[in-house]
Amino acid sequence: MSYDKPLPVIDHDSAPYWDAAREGRLDIPLCDDCGQHHFYPRAVCPHCYSDKLKFDTVSGRGTVHTYTVSSRPPGPAFADDVPYVVALIDLEEGPRMMSRIETDDPEAVRIGSEVEVVFVKATDEVTFPHFKLAK
Amino acid sequence: MKNGREPVIVGLADAPLEGGRFAKNASVLGHCALVANEALKEAGLSMKDVDGLLTAGMWGVPGPGQLPTVTLGEYLGIMPMFVDGTNIGGSAFEAHVAHAAMALREGYCEVALIVYGSDQKSLRSRTLGGRPSVLSMQHETPYGMLTPVGGYAMAARRHMHEYGTTSEHLAEIAVSTRKWAQLNPAATRQDDLSIDDVMNSMMVSDPLHLLDCCLVTDGAGAIVMTTAERAKDLKTMPVSVKGYGECHSHWAVSEMPDLAHLLPAAKAGKRAMEMAGVTHSDIDVTQIYDSFTITVLLSLEALGFCKPGEGGAFVSGQRTAPGGEFALNTSGGGLSALHPGMFGMFLLIEATRQLRGECGARQVKDAETALVHGTGGTLSSGATVILQKGLQA
Ligand SMILES: [Zn+2]
């Protein structure tokens, strides 16, 4: 079955992140100098501008900062998903990331809802970190 | 301090539309050239006087390294010696006014032409639908957020959560803006609109409805700037550029520093007002980018017209409609007049027309000072311009 939604164009900054996702881990950069995580992965820390960065496996737990329920798809490839929840997730470790919330009931999602990562395989190369409401 | 090089707007033009499409047939560059000529002509200038060229748009010769000022300069048949292709989204033209003002003060150019054109409606190509999934966007585009409305919807939901702002508050803005459009013969949408109509329109990206969103139209506009000294010999009433500011914060929505507060608008607005030496009570007419209703509410707060969280109350009871206390988006805005993709050009044109007193039924009485604020990207950039009628002391 072919995957017809947009796929990430993986680059040197992001390759370790996508590699980890494929293996079922959420790995994001951690700065050796200031001790803060960041997302999306960069070659230089956006907090202190250091290049002493390593990828760190994080908990995959977070909370919903805000979200929208998409009732109109941005393209035909997303038409079967409607309605779906796109959210900004505040990871327990600090950074904020965009993702999907996997749910049959978009009405159950709230700002502040606790979520945890789930990995959704798209292709042999790409697995997306999505989130689900924590029990 | 005055040396005659104070920056002024002396010419403007916008292309006529019919049903949101260009009334005349021309390429997108052709529409840029036609409005440029018209704006120069009303001032008593011609293309050969132009030595500064500023533009931003979605068009361009495809391939690596699009060179918009070069492409357009060639088409116009000029060799400008000050150029600026700054593109920070729909607020680019407010930034262009700032940059042209600095170039004019410095003696780096004498006549600056700021031009914009878009044939997105005719082409049926609203190109923001999905940004290529590269660089930072590889972490957003795959998740299928409708762009750019989804980002604005996330900001709206956050503002509702923090302050109790409601869909009805947002609808107030769409309705008051439509009432202004009904006074502007050039506006695309002039049918009656009620708060219920807005709240019952299709949910596009919850909590934003279809009628919280700007139009999709064609459009072209041009502004000509020169110095106060040069303006004395020209045919139009000059409008002085008294203050300006610009700032941007993010492109990926996850990187927006604060979903419920526009930090770039706060910084740009503060600088512009301080430079102009004006306070909020000095502003007679305000033009604020209305890509979505929430954009206006967030901008009003960030610019200091009300406190954070008070935007809903500020726009309630049709306070910003014709005859209300606060004259806002008097052309009918991006919500009801036109929105060719980058609306900031038309905010400047309307503000200048108001200060010239050319606005007919929608004219704000005794308008002397205007605040123009553009927003670009997904609440990414903000740029503010303060304009005053005539040559200012
Ligand atoms: Zn650091």
PDB file of C-alpha atoms in Angstrom, chain A residues 3 5-11 14 17-18 39-42 46 64-75 78 84 86-88 96-100 107 111-112 128-130, chain B residues 129-131 133-136 138-147 149-151 153-158 161-162 202-208 210 252-259:
ATOM      1  CA  TYR A   3       1.705   6.275   1.360  1.00  0.00           C
ATOM      2  CA  LYS A   5       0.743  12.064   2.379  1.00  0.00           C
ATOM      3  CA  PRO A   6       3.787  14.315   2.656  1.00  0.00           C
ATOM      4  CA  LEU A   7       6.896  12.626   4.025  1.00  0.00           C
ATOM      5  CA  PRO A   8       9.765  14.447   5.744  1.00  0.00           C
ATOM      6  CA  VAL A   9      12.766  15.273   3.605  1.00  0.00           C
ATOM      7  CA  ILE A  10      15.273  13.949   6.132  1.00  0.00           C
ATOM      8  CA  ASP A  11      18.534  15.899   6.501  1.00  0.00           C
ATOM      9  CA  SER A  14      17.050  15.315  11.662  1.00  0.00           C
ATOM     10  CA  TYR A  17      15.532  11.691  15.245  1.00  0.00           C
ATOM     11  CA  TRP A  18      13.825   9.854  12.405  1.00  0.00           C
ATOM     12  CA  PHE A  39      13.012  20.473  19.246  1.00  0.00           C
ATOM     13  CA  TYR A  40      13.122  20.408  16.197  1.00  0.00           C
ATOM     14  CA  PRO A  41      16.715  19.125  15.965  1.00  0.00           C
ATOM     15  CA  ARG A  42      19.326  21.738  15.063  1.00  0.00           C
ATOM     16  CA  PRO A  46      18.653  27.635  20.230  1.00  0.00           C
ATOM     17  CA  VAL A  64      -1.563  19.262  25.102  1.00  0.00           C
ATOM     18  CA  HIS A  65      -0.621  22.960  24.834  1.00  0.00           C
ATOM     19  CA  THR A  66      -3.225  23.686  22.158  1.00  0.00           C
ATOM     20  CA  TYR A  67      -4.830  21.906  19.227  1.00  0.00           C
ATOM     21  CA  THR A  68      -7.188  22.203  16.307  1.00  0.00           C
ATOM     22  CA  VAL A  69      -9.682  19.737  14.944  1.00  0.00           C
ATOM     23  CA  SER A  70      -9.213  19.692  11.180  1.00  0.00           C
ATOM     24  CA  SER A  71     -12.493  19.304   9.386  1.00  0.00           C
ATOM     25  CA  ARG A  72     -11.078  20.199   5.997  1.00  0.00           C
ATOM     26  CA  PRO A  73      -8.092  18.254   4.694  1.00  0.00           C
ATOM     27  CA  PRO A  74      -5.130  20.222   3.281  1.00  0.00           C
ATOM     28  CA  GLY A  75      -5.059  17.800   0.347  1.00  0.00           C
ATOM     29  CA  PHE A  78      -5.774  13.529   4.199  1.00  0.00           C
ATOM     30  CA  TYR A  84      -8.493  14.662  13.050  1.00  0.00           C
ATOM     31  CA  VAL A  86      -3.392  18.286  15.181  1.00  0.00           C
ATOM     32  CA  ALA A  87      -1.827  19.480  18.402  1.00  0.00           C
ATOM     33  CA  LEU A  88       1.161  21.152  19.973  1.00  0.00           C
ATOM     34  CA  ARG A  96       7.119  21.718  22.235  1.00  0.00           C
ATOM     35  CA  MET A  97       6.359  19.748  19.081  1.00  0.00           C
ATOM     36  CA  MET A  98       3.551  19.443  16.566  1.00  0.00           C
ATOM     37  CA  SER A  99       1.941  16.057  16.130  1.00  0.00           C
ATOM     38  CA  ARG A 100      -1.349  14.214  15.799  1.00  0.00           C
ATOM     39  CA  GLU A 107     -14.182  16.057  21.717  1.00  0.00           C
ATOM     40  CA  ILE A 111      -5.771  21.838  26.569  1.00  0.00           C
ATOM     41  CA  GLY A 112      -3.780  20.298  29.402  1.00  0.00           C
ATOM     42  CA  PHE A 128       5.840   9.285  12.911  1.00  0.00           C
ATOM     43  CA  PRO A 129       5.617   9.973  16.624  1.00  0.00           C
ATOM     44  CA  HIS A 130       1.926  10.576  17.284  1.00  0.00           C
TER      45      HIS A 130
ATOM     46  CA  GLY B 129      -1.936  24.643   1.183  1.00  0.00           C
ATOM     47  CA  GLY B 130       0.975  22.508   2.208  1.00  0.00           C
ATOM     48  CA  ARG B 131       4.495  23.781   2.551  1.00  0.00           C
ATOM     49  CA  SER B 133       8.134  19.024   3.938  1.00  0.00           C
ATOM     50  CA  VAL B 134      11.753  20.202   4.168  1.00  0.00           C
ATOM     51  CA  LEU B 135      13.950  21.798   6.860  1.00  0.00           C
ATOM     52  CA  SER B 136      11.798  22.888   9.841  1.00  0.00           C
ATOM     53  CA  GLN B 138       9.462  18.308   7.861  1.00  0.00           C
ATOM     54  CA  HIS B 139       8.269  18.366  11.491  1.00  0.00           C
ATOM     55  CA  GLU B 140       4.894  19.978  10.740  1.00  0.00           C
ATOM     56  CA  THR B 141       3.646  19.417   7.160  1.00  0.00           C
ATOM     57  CA  PRO B 142       3.306  15.602   7.501  1.00  0.00           C
ATOM     58  CA  TYR B 143       0.739  16.000  10.309  1.00  0.00           C
ATOM     59  CA  GLY B 144      -1.815  17.560   7.962  1.00  0.00           C
ATOM     60  CA  MET B 145      -2.572  20.854   9.686  1.00  0.00           C
ATOM     61  CA  LEU B 146      -4.460  23.048   7.238  1.00  0.00           C
ATOM     62  CA  THR B 147      -2.024  25.887   6.506  1.00  0.00           C
ATOM     63  CA  VAL B 149      -5.499  28.531   9.245  1.00  0.00           C
ATOM     64  CA  GLY B 150      -4.582  25.656  11.569  1.00  0.00           C
ATOM     65  CA  GLY B 151      -1.887  27.686  13.291  1.00  0.00           C
ATOM     66  CA  ALA B 153      -6.874  28.151  15.131  1.00  0.00           C
ATOM     67  CA  MET B 154      -4.361  26.855  17.684  1.00  0.00           C
ATOM     68  CA  ALA B 155      -3.673  30.438  18.782  1.00  0.00           C
ATOM     69  CA  ALA B 156      -7.398  31.167  19.010  1.00  0.00           C
ATOM     70  CA  ARG B 157      -8.013  28.094  21.152  1.00  0.00           C
ATOM     71  CA  ARG B 158      -5.161  29.050  23.450  1.00  0.00           C
ATOM     72  CA  HIS B 161      -8.451  28.903  27.192  1.00  0.00           C
ATOM     73  CA  GLU B 162      -6.433  31.644  28.908  1.00  0.00           C
ATOM     74  CA  MET B 202     -18.634  25.763   8.211  1.00  0.00           C
ATOM     75  CA  MET B 203     -16.006  24.892  10.807  1.00  0.00           C
ATOM     76  CA  VAL B 204     -12.734  24.929   8.870  1.00  0.00           C
ATOM     77  CA  SER B 205     -10.184  24.344  11.590  1.00  0.00           C
ATOM     78  CA  ASP B 206     -11.846  24.276  14.999  1.00  0.00           C
ATOM     79  CA  PRO B 207     -12.419  26.855  16.561  1.00  0.00           C
ATOM     80  CA  LEU B 208     -12.210  28.975  13.373  1.00  0.00           C
ATOM     81  CA  LEU B 210     -15.150  29.783   7.300  1.00  0.00           C
ATOM     82  CA  ALA B 252       7.094  26.530  12.468  1.00  0.00           C
ATOM     83  CA  VAL B 253       3.976  26.871  14.619  1.00  0.00           C
ATOM     84  CA  SER B 254       5.596  24.841  17.425  1.00  0.00           C
ATOM     85  CA  GLU B 255       8.235  27.579  17.696  1.00  0.00           C
ATOM     86  CA  MET B 256       5.779  30.427  18.312  1.00  0.00           C
ATOM     87  CA  PRO B 257       7.020  31.840  21.613  1.00  0.00           C
ATOM     88  CA  ASP B 258       3.534  32.429  23.046  1.00  0.00           C
ATOM     89  CA  LEU B 259       0.390  31.164  21.323  1.00  0.00           C
TER      90      LEU B 259
END
